[in-house]
CSV table of C-alpha atoms in Angstrom, one decimal:
chain,number,residue,atom,x,y,z
A,28,MET,CA,9.1,16.8,0.4
A,29,ALA,CA,9.8,15.1,3.9
A,30,ARG,CA,12.2,13.0,3.8
A,31,LEU,CA,10.9,9.5,5.8
A,32,THR,CA,12.8,6.7,7.3
A,33,PRO,CA,14.4,3.7,5.4
A,34,GLU,CA,11.7,2.0,7.6
A,35,THR,CA,9.3,4.0,6.8
A,36,GLU,CA,10.2,3.8,3.0
A,37,ARG,CA,10.1,0.0,2.9
A,38,PHE,CA,7.4,-0.1,4.7
A,39,LEU,CA,5.9,1.8,1.6
A,40,ARG,CA,7.3,-0.6,-1.2
A,41,LYS,CA,5.7,-3.1,0.9
A,42,ALA,CA,2.4,-1.2,1.0
A,43,VAL,CA,2.0,-0.7,-3.1
A,44,ALA,CA,4.1,-4.2,-3.9
A,45,GLY,CA,2.3,-5.4,-7.0
A,46,LEU,CA,0.2,-3.4,-7.9
A,47,PRO,CA,0.1,-2.2,-11.6
A,48,PHE,CA,2.7,0.8,-12.2
A,49,ARG,CA,1.1,3.6,-12.1
A,50,LYS,CA,-1.3,3.2,-9.4
A,51,ARG,CA,1.5,1.7,-7.0
A,52,GLY,CA,3.0,4.9,-7.7
A,53,GLU,CA,0.4,7.2,-6.8
A,54,ALA,CA,-1.1,4.8,-4.3
A,55,ARG,CA,2.9,5.2,-2.4
A,56,ASP,CA,2.6,9.1,-3.4
A,57,GLU,CA,-1.3,8.9,-0.8
A,58,LEU,CA,0.3,7.1,1.6
A,59,ARG,CA,3.9,9.3,2.2
A,60,ALA,CA,1.2,12.3,1.9
A,61,HIS,CA,-1.2,10.9,4.4
A,62,LEU,CA,2.7,10.3,6.8
A,63,GLU,CA,3.6,13.8,6.2
A,64,ASP,CA,0.5,14.9,7.5
A,65,ALA,CA,0.2,12.8,10.6
A,66,ILE,CA,3.7,13.3,11.6
A,67,GLU,CA,3.0,16.9,11.2
A,68,GLN,CA,-0.3,16.3,13.2
A,69,LYS,CA,1.8,14.8,16.0
A,70,VAL,CA,5.0,16.8,16.2
A,71,ALA,CA,2.7,20.3,16.5
A,72,GLN,CA,1.5,18.0,19.5
A,73,GLY,CA,4.8,18.3,20.7
A,74,SER,CA,6.1,14.4,19.6
A,75,GLU,CA,9.6,14.4,18.6
A,76,ARG,CA,9.9,13.2,14.7
A,77,LYS,CA,11.2,10.4,14.9
A,78,ARG,CA,8.3,9.3,17.6
A,79,ALA,CA,6.0,10.8,15.5
A,80,GLU,CA,6.8,9.2,12.1
A,81,ARG,CA,7.1,5.0,14.2
A,82,GLU,CA,3.1,6.5,15.5
A,83,ALA,CA,2.3,7.5,12.1
A,84,VAL,CA,3.6,4.0,10.2
A,85,ALA,CA,1.8,2.2,13.1
A,86,SER,CA,-1.5,3.9,12.3
A,87,LEU,CA,-1.4,2.3,8.8
A,88,GLY,CA,-1.8,-1.1,10.3
A,89,ASP,CA,0.2,-4.0,8.9
A,90,ALA,CA,1.8,-2.9,5.2
A,91,ALA,CA,1.0,-7.1,4.0
A,92,GLU,CA,-2.8,-6.3,5.2
A,93,LEU,CA,-2.9,-2.6,3.7
A,94,ASN,CA,-1.1,-4.2,0.4
A,95,ARG,CA,-4.4,-7.1,0.6
A,96,GLY,CA,-6.9,-4.4,0.8
A,97,LEU,CA,-5.4,-3.0,-2.1
A,98,LEU,CA,-5.1,-5.7,-4.3
A,99,ARG,CA,-8.3,-6.7,-3.3
A,100,ALA,CA,-9.9,-3.0,-4.1
A,101,HIS,CA,-7.8,-3.3,-7.6
A,102,PHE,CA,-8.4,-7.0,-8.8
A,103,GLY,CA,-10.8,-8.2,-6.8
A,104,LYS,CA,-11.2,-11.5,-7.4
A,105,MET,CA,-7.7,-12.4,-9.0
A,106,TRP,CA,-6.0,-10.1,-6.1
A,107,VAL,CA,-4.1,-13.8,-4.9
A,108,LEU,CA,-2.6,-13.7,-7.5
A,109,ARG,CA,-1.2,-10.7,-7.9
A,110,TYR,CA,0.3,-11.1,-4.1
A,111,LEU,CA,1.8,-14.4,-4.7
A,112,TYR,CA,3.6,-12.1,-7.1
A,113,SER,CA,4.2,-8.8,-4.9
A,114,LYS,CA,5.8,-11.5,-2.4
A,115,LEU,CA,8.6,-12.7,-5.5
A,116,SER,CA,9.1,-9.3,-6.3
A,117,TRP,CA,10.1,-8.6,-2.3
A,118,TRP,CA,12.6,-11.7,-2.6
A,119,LEU,CA,13.8,-11.1,-6.5
A,120,PRO,CA,16.0,-7.9,-4.9
A,121,GLU,CA,17.3,-10.3,-1.7
A,122,LEU,CA,18.7,-13.0,-4.4
A,123,GLY,CA,20.7,-9.8,-6.2
A,124,HIS,CA,22.9,-10.4,-3.7
A,125,ILE,CA,24.2,-14.0,-4.2
A,126,GLN,CA,27.5,-13.9,-5.7
A,127,PHE,CA,26.9,-15.9,-8.2
A,128,ARG,CA,30.5,-15.5,-10.1
A,129,PRO,CA,33.1,-17.7,-8.4
A,130,LYS,CA,31.4,-20.9,-9.3
A,131,PHE,CA,30.8,-19.6,-12.2
A,132,MET,CA,34.6,-18.3,-13.2
A,133,ILE,CA,35.4,-21.5,-11.8
A,134,TRP,CA,33.5,-24.2,-14.1
A,135,THR,CA,34.9,-21.7,-17.3
A,136,HIS,CA,37.7,-22.0,-16.9
A,137,THR,CA,38.2,-25.6,-16.0
A,138,SER,CA,36.3,-26.0,-18.4
A,139,LYS,CA,38.3,-24.0,-21.3
A,140,TYR,CA,41.4,-24.8,-20.0
A,141,PRO,CA,41.8,-28.0,-17.8
A,142,HIS,CA,45.7,-29.1,-18.3
A,143,GLN,CA,46.7,-25.2,-16.7
A,144,TYR,CA,44.4,-25.8,-13.9
A,145,ALA,CA,45.2,-29.3,-13.1
A,146,GLU,CA,49.1,-28.5,-13.7
A,147,GLY,CA,48.5,-25.2,-11.4
A,148,ARG,CA,49.3,-22.0,-14.4
A,149,TYR,CA,47.0,-20.1,-13.4
A,150,ASP,CA,49.4,-17.6,-15.3
A,151,GLU,CA,48.3,-19.2,-18.1
A,152,ILE,CA,45.2,-18.4,-18.1
A,153,ILE,CA,43.1,-15.2,-19.2
A,154,PRO,CA,39.5,-15.0,-18.8
A,155,PRO,CA,37.7,-14.9,-21.6
A,156,LEU,CA,36.0,-11.7,-22.6
A,157,GLY,CA,32.3,-11.2,-21.4
A,158,THR,CA,32.7,-13.7,-18.6
A,159,ARG,CA,33.7,-10.8,-15.4
A,160,THR,CA,29.7,-9.0,-16.3
A,161,CYS,CA,28.0,-12.3,-16.7
A,162,PHE,CA,26.4,-12.8,-13.0
A,163,THR,CA,28.3,-10.0,-11.7
A,164,ARG,CA,26.3,-7.8,-9.6
A,165,ALA,CA,26.5,-4.4,-10.1
A,166,GLU,CA,27.8,-2.1,-6.9
B,18,MET,CA,-22.5,-10.4,8.6
B,19,LEU,CA,-21.2,-8.2,10.9
B,20,ARG,CA,-18.5,-7.9,9.2
B,21,GLU,CA,-20.0,-7.1,5.5
B,22,LEU,CA,-22.9,-4.4,7.7
B,23,ARG,CA,-18.7,-3.2,9.2
B,24,LYS,CA,-17.7,-3.1,5.5
B,25,GLY,CA,-21.2,-1.5,3.7
B,26,THR,CA,-21.4,1.0,6.6
B,27,ALA,CA,-17.2,2.3,5.7
B,28,SER,CA,-18.3,2.7,1.9
B,29,LEU,CA,-21.7,5.1,2.8
B,30,LEU,CA,-19.8,7.0,5.6
B,31,LEU,CA,-17.1,7.5,2.5
B,32,LEU,CA,-19.6,8.8,0.4
B,33,ASP,CA,-21.6,10.8,2.4
B,34,LEU,CA,-18.7,12.8,3.7
B,35,LEU,CA,-17.4,13.4,0.5
B,36,ALA,CA,-20.6,14.3,-0.7
B,37,ALA,CA,-20.0,17.6,0.6
B,38,ARG,CA,-16.5,18.7,-1.0
B,39,PRO,CA,-14.2,16.6,-2.2
B,40,MET,CA,-11.7,15.3,0.5
B,41,TYR,CA,-8.3,13.9,0.9
B,42,GLY,CA,-7.8,10.4,2.9
B,43,PHE,CA,-6.1,12.2,5.8
B,44,GLU,CA,-8.8,14.9,5.9
B,45,LEU,CA,-11.5,12.3,5.6
B,46,ALA,CA,-10.3,10.2,8.6
B,47,GLU,CA,-9.6,13.6,10.6
B,48,ALA,CA,-13.6,14.7,9.2
B,49,LEU,CA,-14.9,11.1,10.5
B,50,ARG,CA,-13.5,11.2,14.2
B,51,GLU,CA,-14.7,15.1,14.1
B,52,ARG,CA,-18.5,14.1,13.2
B,53,THR,CA,-18.8,11.9,15.7
B,54,ASN,CA,-16.6,12.7,18.3
B,55,GLY,CA,-14.0,10.5,18.2
B,56,VAL,CA,-16.6,7.7,19.0
B,57,LEU,CA,-15.8,6.1,14.8
B,58,THR,CA,-13.0,6.5,13.6
B,59,PHE,CA,-11.6,4.8,10.2
B,60,LYS,CA,-8.5,2.4,11.4
B,61,GLU,CA,-6.3,3.8,8.6
B,62,GLY,CA,-5.3,1.0,7.3
B,63,THR,CA,-8.6,0.1,6.2
B,64,LEU,CA,-9.6,3.4,4.7
B,65,TYR,CA,-7.1,3.6,1.6
B,66,PRO,CA,-8.5,0.1,0.2
B,67,ALA,CA,-12.3,1.2,1.1
B,68,LEU,CA,-11.4,4.5,-0.7
B,69,HIS,CA,-9.5,2.6,-3.8
B,70,ARG,CA,-12.7,0.0,-3.8
B,71,LEU,CA,-15.2,3.1,-4.7
B,72,GLU,CA,-13.0,4.6,-7.4
B,73,ALA,CA,-12.6,0.9,-8.8
B,74,GLU,CA,-16.6,0.7,-9.3
B,75,GLU,CA,-16.6,4.5,-10.5
B,76,LEU,CA,-18.6,5.8,-7.2
B,77,VAL,CA,-15.5,8.7,-7.0
B,78,GLU,CA,-13.2,10.0,-9.3
B,79,THR,CA,-9.6,11.6,-8.2
B,80,PHE,CA,-7.2,14.1,-8.7
B,81,TRP,CA,-4.3,15.4,-7.2
B,82,GLN,CA,-3.5,19.0,-5.8
B,83,ASP,CA,-0.6,21.4,-4.8
B,84,SER,CA,-1.0,22.6,-0.9
B,85,PRO,CA,0.4,25.7,0.1
B,86,ARG,CA,1.9,23.8,3.0
B,87,GLY,CA,2.5,20.7,3.0
B,88,PRO,CA,2.5,17.7,0.5
B,89,ARG,CA,0.9,17.0,-2.9
B,90,ARG,CA,-2.2,15.9,-2.1
B,91,ARG,CA,-4.8,13.4,-3.8
B,92,TYR,CA,-8.7,14.4,-3.6
B,93,TYR,CA,-11.4,12.3,-3.6
B,94,ARG,CA,-14.6,13.3,-5.2
B,95,LEU,CA,-18.6,11.9,-6.0
B,96,THR,CA,-19.1,11.1,-8.8
B,97,ALA,CA,-22.8,10.8,-10.8
B,98,ARG,CA,-23.0,7.3,-10.4
B,99,GLY,CA,-21.4,8.2,-7.1
B,100,ARG,CA,-24.4,10.0,-5.7
B,101,LYS,CA,-26.9,7.8,-6.9
B,102,ALA,CA,-25.0,4.8,-4.9
B,103,LEU,CA,-24.8,6.8,-1.7
B,104,ALA,CA,-29.2,8.3,-1.5
B,105,GLU,CA,-29.8,4.8,-2.7
B,106,ARG,CA,-27.5,3.0,0.4
B,107,ARG,CA,-28.6,6.0,2.8
B,108,GLU,CA,-32.2,4.3,2.6
B,109,HIS,CA,-31.5,0.8,2.4
B,110,TRP,CA,-30.2,1.9,5.9
B,111,HIS,CA,-32.9,3.6,7.2
B,112,THR,CA,-34.7,0.5,6.2
B,113,LEU,CA,-32.1,-1.3,8.0
B,114,VAL,CA,-31.9,0.3,11.5
B,115,GLU,CA,-36.0,0.5,11.9
B,116,ALA,CA,-36.0,-3.1,11.1
B,117,ILE,CA,-33.1,-3.2,13.9
B,118,ASN,CA,-35.0,-1.3,15.8
B,119,GLY,CA,-38.3,-3.2,15.3
B,120,ALA,CA,-37.2,-6.0,16.2
B,121,LEU,CA,-35.6,-5.1,19.5
B,122,ASP,CA,-38.0,-2.9,20.8
B,123,ALA,CA,-40.9,-6.0,20.4
B,124,GLY,CA,-38.2,-8.3,22.8
B,125,ASN,CA,-38.8,-5.5,25.0
B,126,GLY,CA,-34.9,-6.1,26.4
B,127,THR,CA,-36.0,-9.2,27.6
B,128,VAL,CA,-33.0,-12.4,27.9
B,129,SER,CA,-34.2,-15.2,29.1
B,130,PRO,CA,-31.9,-17.1,32.1
């Protein structure tokens, strides 16, 4: 399987978002195969590989439009609900980048050790077991 | 009306192409381009939703096949229901074309100023 650029992978993820799990994998593999065929054809015609990949992706049109078409095909009139769900699923990974940890740690420590905090005796504050991992995003 | 006509035409063409033998998406797009000398082409972004719709209607079924050269491909083939639908849609299409031709011929191409 040829390696595609991260932009193309993102395009594929967007195009199949919201489809049922098994169908999503199949649709992504199908679109990926289409792109690989189109890239190979363009390269054979003398195009440079990166350019061929960009053109192949462009020929599939807008990822959101393709996504709406696939959702309509699979869910009929209920496609709007799945579309909203898929939109949300694009944003959720982005929310993972928000760091909750500092605020949470301060809140925990000030409530459990108010005097130590007020008097600046930070060395006496021992982080309670488990709080470190509560809202910390795995690297 | 035009949109509906286009949508119906796409599924008719896909079913007709698949009547000959099972094909995968890219192959279908190329086959149509060749068959119509490039006059009709599937905008690729609409090809896959149309194929998936036909699958949901059980007019086609799919299977995966490894390729000796290139990626593993998802082939589409007509079901018995698909063959029946193709025959019906072909008939509807000919009736529609005859009716439109008849209407155009009756007008003799005259356009009022």
